[in-house]
Amino acid sequence: MTDVPALPVRPWLDATRPVEERIDLLMAEMTLAEKVGQTHQVANIDPDADADAIAAGRISSSLYASGPTGGNERDEGVLVGNIDAAQRHAVERSRLGIPLLFGRDVIHGHRTVCPIPLGIAASFDPYIAEQIGEVAAREAVVDGVAWTFTPMVDISEEPRWGRVAESLGETPVLSGRLAAGLVRGFQGDDPSEPDRLAACAKHFAGYGLAAGGRDYDTVSVGENTLRNLHLRPFKAAVDAGVMTVMAAFNDVDGTPMHAHEHLIRGVLKGEWGFDGMVVADWNGVGQLVNAGVAADLREAAALAIRAGVDLDMCGGAYLAHLEELVRSGEVELGLVDDAVRRVLRLKFRLGLFERPYAARPGASNAPTPESRAVALRAAQAAHVLVQNDGVLPLDPSAGSVLLSGAFVDEGEALLGTWTLDGRGEDVARPGAALRERLGDRLTVADGRFSDVTLQQARRADTSVLLLGEHPSRSGEAQSVTDIRLPHGQLDVLRAVAGLGKPLVAVVYTGRPLDLSEVLDLADAVLVVWHPGVEAGTALASVLLGDVEPHGRLPMTFPLSTGHIPTSTHQRPTGRLIRADVDHEEGRYIDALTYPRLPFGLGLSYTEVDYAAPTASSSVLSPDGSVTLTVTVTNTGKRPCREVVQLYFRDPVAEVTRPLVELTDWALVDLEPGQAREVTFDVQAEQFAYAGRDLTTRIDEGDIILLTGPDSARLQSVTITMKKDS
Ligand code: NOJ
């Protein structure tokens, strides 16, 4: 007889069993302490200092970040060696061998950084979003990351809020489709495949309404507006199979989201049937104390677990108190079981039990020609031409060009917020990229403006000024009170414009800006967001016309800071709003209220004519569809990619409905002189909305369908919703 202990039987490791059965088998073995351990996430796990806690089953997950607002701060990066060393304690030393889950904010690329999400949204192209997710996942797994905290689908009409840079625009359908694209890219068909990550739709819900655009601030919104606007892209992400959802820091009408049982447990998990995991935001459970709805961490833990928050991100309230709360009977064991089941479901679905270790000897995640090609296409698709009097495209073989402004020789600054693993040295810089194309015809001035620069501008045939915001001015906790260009830049613009020569302004930004003076002074204006590693190459290709600009504004640009909010969310009031006369209607006495640049705007280097839309039928049944047709003709001399947009208005409903709402679009390539019929399959359910009783309804009556190149230049056709039609 030998003395070797019998191998523990772990039937949940049998991957041929269904996931739910594996969870049952595992949970049947777990102590309460081990269960609570599965609800606890730490920051930057240390394989040595945390060894015993991991082996005791007291840690479920770790995220890697420089701190609670890590988006604009570099950290050491993820050390895959650390991850595997920590994992070894979990898999080999803990009683049940439950693997740890490692997360990181891989938001718009990992090493190969693509445009910020607001730039991705400008592409109006879910396939680009999918490719970005796929490349990012492939690179992030090499560093041991298994879970990312994207897409962010917070709807906002608040350019002061720094986090609009991370958003996918102001409309639910655009945001939802791009989020679905990102989810597909990150998770694939089977998230347990080696090159995939779990995605996370965040921040649930209403975060984009933070009062005054002040990050984390309170939110006053009714459930009807939530359902008709803010919840919709979350639903789209859930329908696309997103595996996790993050709770938001804000309250909704007095109830902090980390304690919002109705929205998390009721709507998300109940009504929508979301069976994935809800993660807190960083110490969001503990912050219930700061918000004044819990006296201490113990009470905070009870509120959050009841609300349906499954994993406590970097706070410790659950670990410290859940066990005792269950033993005292204040929290039902079933609530903890529900949370643990969801955490384990995620781990099983990700294949962590089969493949817990991350190291891939010899694997590199440095940008490759293929990954850079995705980044280039994405950056080009994000360039939005908002004004052009003919100065663009620049003639690549004629005239001299001065390139000047704050971003001429920038690398890292063009990556944007939340690029924890991007590197400045990977960035194609604007100066170098244009020099490659224009050779001696280009003069590059340094970022500091001086009389010398002015002389250079005087001598050049055309000046290109790179203006805008550094990414440290956007992202988390980076709100501003004034959306004009940062100090000094307008002076430079005025000085160069004063020379009276052709002037192109390129605007790097993480938010809609007040571009009034830029539009007044420059002949052409290109909004390029923070474009990522191919910033310079993309810019040169668009300026010189190798690629036709085809991005569209995913958020409205208001006339001024004082006009916020201005967006397509505007609903009719008792006193009608008409852009041409509304100054007579008492909206403001010192300004008009129309947007400076409307949602959906984006020019190309040609002209496109839109015929009036026609519908295949003038009536539509509540479960039917009609075909809408619009003919678009390229009447100019260059090809283009047109974003043909379809909006609607529901003129009489139970509740006020938006004046225009984007409901579909089509990307259409047109050669010079070419005409194409674009058809939209319009389903009645596109006009469904939450009524006064908050249930979803489709009304009889007229629906106005509007097509055009942006939200301000639309032609309409009216159809009638009718039962039995
Ligand atoms: C706080 C941010 O709100 C969230 O978006 C991010 O994913 C987490 N920190 C983790 O870094």
PDB file of C-alpha atoms in Angstrom, residues 394-400 437-438 441 544:
ATOM      1  CA  LEU A 394      -4.191  68.655 -52.441  1.00  0.00           C
ATOM      2  CA  ASP A 395      -2.575  68.189 -55.816  1.00  0.00           C
ATOM      3  CA  PRO A 396       0.253  65.739 -55.080  1.00  0.00           C
ATOM      4  CA  SER A 397       2.429  67.154 -57.852  1.00  0.00           C
ATOM      5  CA  ALA A 398       1.933  70.898 -57.597  1.00  0.00           C
ATOM      6  CA  GLY A 399       2.515  73.690 -55.098  1.00  0.00           C
ATOM      7  CA  SER A 400       4.290  73.900 -51.776  1.00  0.00           C
ATOM      8  CA  ARG A 437       4.559  61.894 -50.149  1.00  0.00           C
ATOM      9  CA  LEU A 438       5.499  65.499 -50.865  1.00  0.00           C
ATOM     10  CA  ARG A 441       7.516  70.557 -51.467  1.00  0.00           C
ATOM     11  CA  LEU A 544      -3.852  63.900 -51.191  1.00  0.00           C
TER      12      LEU A 544
END
